[in-house]
Short mmCIF file of C-alpha atoms in Angstrom, two decimals:
data_model
loop_
_atom_site.label_atom_id
_atom_site.label_comp_id
_atom_site.label_asym_id
_atom_site.label_seq_id
_atom_site.Cartn_x
_atom_site.Cartn_y
_atom_site.Cartn_z
CA MET A 11 0.08 -0.18 0.19
CA ILE A 12 1.65 3.59 -1.24
CA SER A 13 -1.36 5.53 0.34
CA ASN A 14 -4.80 5.41 1.33
CA TYR A 15 -6.20 4.99 -2.32
CA TRP A 16 -3.66 3.18 -4.05
CA VAL A 17 -1.52 -0.22 -3.74
CA ILE A 18 1.67 -1.56 -6.14
CA THR A 19 1.75 -4.74 -7.61
CA ALA A 20 3.20 -6.91 -10.52
CA ALA A 21 1.60 -6.45 -13.96
CA HIS A 22 0.92 -10.31 -14.41
CA CYS A 23 -0.84 -9.46 -11.21
CA THR A 24 -3.47 -7.66 -12.44
CA PRO A 25 -6.20 -9.42 -15.02
CA THR A 26 -6.03 -8.95 -18.72
CA SER A 27 -10.04 -8.16 -18.51
CA LEU A 28 -12.69 -7.91 -15.42
CA GLU A 29 -11.38 -5.04 -12.68
CA ARG A 30 -12.65 -6.58 -9.81
CA GLY A 31 -12.18 -7.64 -6.99
CA HIS A 32 -11.18 -6.99 -2.71
CA ILE A 33 -8.06 -5.77 -1.22
CA PHE A 34 -7.64 -6.94 2.44
CA ALA A 35 -5.30 -4.65 4.44
CA GLY A 36 -4.05 -5.50 8.14
CA GLY A 37 -4.63 -9.67 7.35
CA HIS A 38 -1.87 -12.05 8.26
CA ILE A 39 -3.76 -15.39 8.56
CA LEU A 40 -5.32 -16.65 4.98
CA ARG A 41 -8.12 -18.97 6.45
CA ASP A 42 -9.09 -16.04 9.58
CA MET A 43 -9.17 -12.45 7.48
CA ARG A 44 -11.45 -11.23 10.15
CA GLU A 45 -8.46 -9.10 11.44
CA ALA A 46 -8.34 -6.97 8.23
CA ASP A 47 -10.40 -4.02 6.60
CA THR A 48 -11.93 -5.03 3.57
CA TYR A 49 -11.91 -2.78 0.68
CA ILE A 50 -13.40 -3.03 -2.83
CA ILE A 51 -11.19 -2.57 -6.27
CA ASN A 52 -12.08 0.61 -8.55
CA SER A 53 -9.10 0.44 -11.19
CA MET A 54 -6.00 -1.38 -11.99
CA TYR A 55 -3.37 -0.26 -14.51
CA ARG A 56 -0.60 -2.08 -15.85
CA HIS A 57 2.38 -0.60 -16.60
CA PRO A 58 2.05 0.31 -20.72
CA LYS A 59 5.17 -1.40 -21.66
CA TRP A 60 4.26 -4.42 -20.09
CA ASN A 61 6.26 -7.47 -21.81
CA HIS A 62 7.84 -5.18 -23.81
CA PRO A 63 10.62 -5.78 -25.45
CA ASP A 64 11.04 -8.34 -23.54
CA LEU A 65 9.25 -10.45 -21.21
CA PHE A 66 8.48 -9.61 -17.57
CA ASP A 67 9.55 -6.36 -18.55
CA ASN A 68 8.22 -3.42 -16.94
CA ASP A 69 6.49 -5.76 -14.46
CA ILE A 70 4.42 -3.42 -12.39
CA GLY A 71 1.09 -2.33 -12.08
CA LEU A 72 -1.01 0.13 -9.52
CA VAL A 73 -5.01 -0.52 -7.82
CA SER A 74 -6.91 1.85 -6.72
CA VAL A 75 -9.84 1.12 -3.94
CA LYS A 76 -13.09 3.11 -4.11
CA LYS A 77 -13.34 3.93 -0.75
CA SER A 78 -9.63 5.29 1.49
CA ILE A 79 -7.70 2.82 3.55
CA ILE A 80 -7.92 3.54 6.63
CA MET A 81 -4.47 3.65 8.52
CA ARG A 82 -5.11 2.04 12.27
CA GLY A 83 -1.97 -0.53 13.76
CA SER A 84 -0.33 -2.38 11.07
CA VAL A 85 -1.62 -0.52 8.14
CA LEU A 86 0.36 1.70 6.65
CA PRO A 87 1.60 3.18 3.32
CA VAL A 88 5.43 1.55 2.62
CA CYS A 89 7.31 4.68 1.56
CA LEU A 90 8.15 5.21 -1.84
CA PRO A 91 11.92 5.33 -2.94
CA HIS A 92 13.77 8.36 -4.47
CA ALA A 93 14.99 8.27 -8.34
CA LYS A 94 18.03 8.37 -6.42
CA THR A 95 18.12 5.61 -4.03
CA CYS A 96 20.28 2.89 -4.17
CA PHE A 97 21.32 0.04 -1.69
CA LYS A 98 24.85 -1.55 -2.33
CA GLU A 99 25.56 -4.81 -3.21
CA GLN A 100 24.47 -7.47 0.30
CA THR A 101 22.69 -5.66 1.15
CA GLN A 102 20.11 -7.20 3.57
CA CYS A 103 16.19 -6.57 2.09
CA VAL A 104 12.87 -8.35 3.11
CA THR A 105 10.58 -10.03 1.02
CA THR A 106 6.98 -11.27 2.06
CA GLY A 107 3.86 -13.15 1.21
CA TRP A 108 1.69 -16.13 1.11
CA GLY A 109 4.42 -18.36 -1.28
CA LEU A 110 4.97 -22.08 -1.56
CA THR A 111 7.66 -22.52 1.61
CA SER A 112 9.84 -23.85 -0.70
CA GLU A 113 9.93 -25.55 -5.05
CA ARG A 114 8.08 -28.52 -3.85
CA GLY A 115 6.54 -27.50 -0.67
CA GLU A 116 3.04 -26.23 0.36
CA PHE A 117 1.38 -22.80 0.88
CA PRO A 118 1.14 -21.29 4.45
CA ASP A 119 -1.75 -20.27 6.17
CA LYS A 120 0.43 -17.36 7.86
CA LEU A 121 2.47 -14.45 6.19
CA GLN A 122 5.62 -15.40 5.74
CA GLU A 123 9.00 -12.99 5.42
CA VAL A 124 12.59 -14.04 4.53
CA ALA A 125 15.73 -11.81 4.16
CA VAL A 126 17.55 -11.82 0.99
CA GLU A 127 20.76 -9.86 -0.77
CA ILE A 128 20.99 -7.53 -3.25
CA PHE A 129 22.89 -8.82 -5.92
CA LYS A 130 25.68 -6.67 -8.04
CA LYS A 131 24.11 -5.89 -11.64
CA ASP A 132 26.92 -7.35 -13.07
CA ASP A 133 26.62 -10.52 -10.91
CA CYS A 134 23.87 -11.07 -11.85
CA THR A 135 23.75 -10.94 -15.45
CA ASN A 136 26.45 -12.90 -15.42
CA LEU A 137 24.60 -15.79 -14.22
CA ALA A 138 23.06 -18.00 -16.84
CA GLY A 139 19.49 -16.82 -17.81
CA TYR A 140 20.17 -13.49 -16.54
CA GLY A 141 21.61 -11.92 -19.17
CA HIS A 142 18.61 -9.92 -20.23
CA VAL A 143 17.56 -8.56 -16.97
CA LYS A 144 17.05 -4.66 -17.33
CA ASP A 145 18.66 -1.45 -15.05
CA THR A 146 14.80 -1.31 -14.37
CA ALA A 147 15.14 -5.08 -12.83
CA ILE A 148 16.79 -5.89 -9.17
CA CYS A 149 18.54 -9.57 -8.42
CA ALA A 150 18.37 -10.54 -4.90
CA GLY A 151 18.61 -13.55 -2.89
CA TYR A 152 21.96 -16.30 -2.57
CA HIS A 153 24.65 -17.03 -4.86
CA ASP A 154 24.08 -20.57 -2.77
CA GLY A 155 20.18 -20.42 -2.96
CA ARG A 156 19.22 -20.76 0.86
CA LYS A 157 16.46 -17.94 0.79
CA ASP A 158 14.18 -16.71 -1.67
CA ALA A 159 10.35 -15.80 -2.81
CA CYS A 160 8.89 -18.46 -4.32
CA SER A 161 5.68 -19.16 -6.93
CA GLY A 162 2.92 -17.24 -4.91
CA ASP A 163 4.93 -13.84 -3.76
CA SER A 164 4.20 -11.98 -6.89
CA GLY A 165 3.18 -8.67 -6.55
CA GLY A 166 4.79 -8.72 -2.99
CA PRO A 167 7.25 -6.17 -1.69
CA LEU A 168 11.00 -6.11 -1.16
CA VAL A 169 11.88 -3.19 1.02
CA CYS A 170 14.90 -1.80 2.14
CA ARG A 171 15.97 0.05 5.30
CA LEU A 172 17.39 3.31 4.90
CA GLU A 173 20.48 3.77 7.23
CA ALA A 174 21.00 7.50 9.18
CA PRO A 175 20.16 10.05 9.22
CA TYR A 176 17.09 9.12 6.97
CA THR A 177 15.52 7.64 10.60
CA GLY A 178 15.85 4.06 9.08
CA ALA A 179 12.71 4.09 7.25
CA TRP A 180 11.85 0.93 5.46
CA VAL A 181 11.45 1.74 1.60
CA LEU A 182 9.73 -0.46 -1.43
CA TYR A 183 12.84 -1.05 -3.14
CA GLY A 184 11.09 -4.06 -5.54
CA ILE A 185 8.46 -5.92 -6.81
CA VAL A 186 8.50 -9.64 -7.21
CA SER A 187 8.20 -10.28 -10.57
CA TRP A 188 10.55 -13.93 -11.73
CA GLY A 189 12.86 -16.43 -10.95
CA TYR A 190 13.70 -19.89 -11.98
CA GLY A 191 12.91 -22.26 -9.95
CA CYS A 192 13.00 -21.42 -5.78
CA ALA A 193 15.84 -20.43 -3.75
CA ARG A 194 17.82 -22.56 -6.24
CA PRO A 195 21.79 -21.63 -6.48
CA GLY A 196 23.68 -19.32 -9.34
CA ASN A 197 19.56 -18.43 -9.71
CA PRO A 198 18.67 -15.30 -7.49
CA GLY A 199 14.46 -13.61 -8.06
CA VAL A 200 14.19 -10.94 -10.44
CA TYR A 201 11.92 -7.52 -8.77
CA THR A 202 10.67 -4.85 -10.50
CA SER A 203 12.72 -1.84 -9.47
CA VAL A 204 10.07 0.63 -8.18
CA LYS A 205 12.36 3.89 -7.99
CA SER A 206 12.88 3.64 -11.85
CA TYR A 207 9.04 4.11 -12.38
CA SER A 208 8.45 6.95 -10.21
CA ASP A 209 7.47 9.14 -12.44
CA TRP A 210 4.56 6.07 -14.12
CA ILE A 211 3.66 6.02 -10.34
CA GLU A 212 2.92 9.75 -9.79
CA LYS A 213 1.27 10.32 -13.29
#
């Protein structure tokens, strides 16, 4: 959630036709969303260059709700990065979701979180199958696998914490986009770089 009316996600998580559904704010247990507030979706926007020039390029979308989201408890908007915000390689960032707990695992009922490290862009694009990753995407994970986002986490956040003097705020640095399997050695996850789309988000 980036404001009272807007939620950010991956383009491939938005339907191609009907713009309908609900946003649950504040829920952590899938089978019991009584703790969450429910908001009706108003509209969805995919980036106009989604899947161009390559598959999964510009994998970002926005969803608006009809009624203002009430800020309370854990329901707070995440900070958006400045266009020049940059986290160094090996910075530990956090991704969350209800995706598979392993490549052959199960879907959890409770929201999961995992820390992953930012890859240097050259270290990522030199890996087999990653040569086409653009500057509008971020690779994160571990060279030896270990931890990763997985199927079902798509559209979720990759948040990184700013260092002093910036009050330690968490910013939405990436959006879960794609990867080869889950936590495979030499196969980091690929995240849409949110700062690359600051102008589009603002528009």
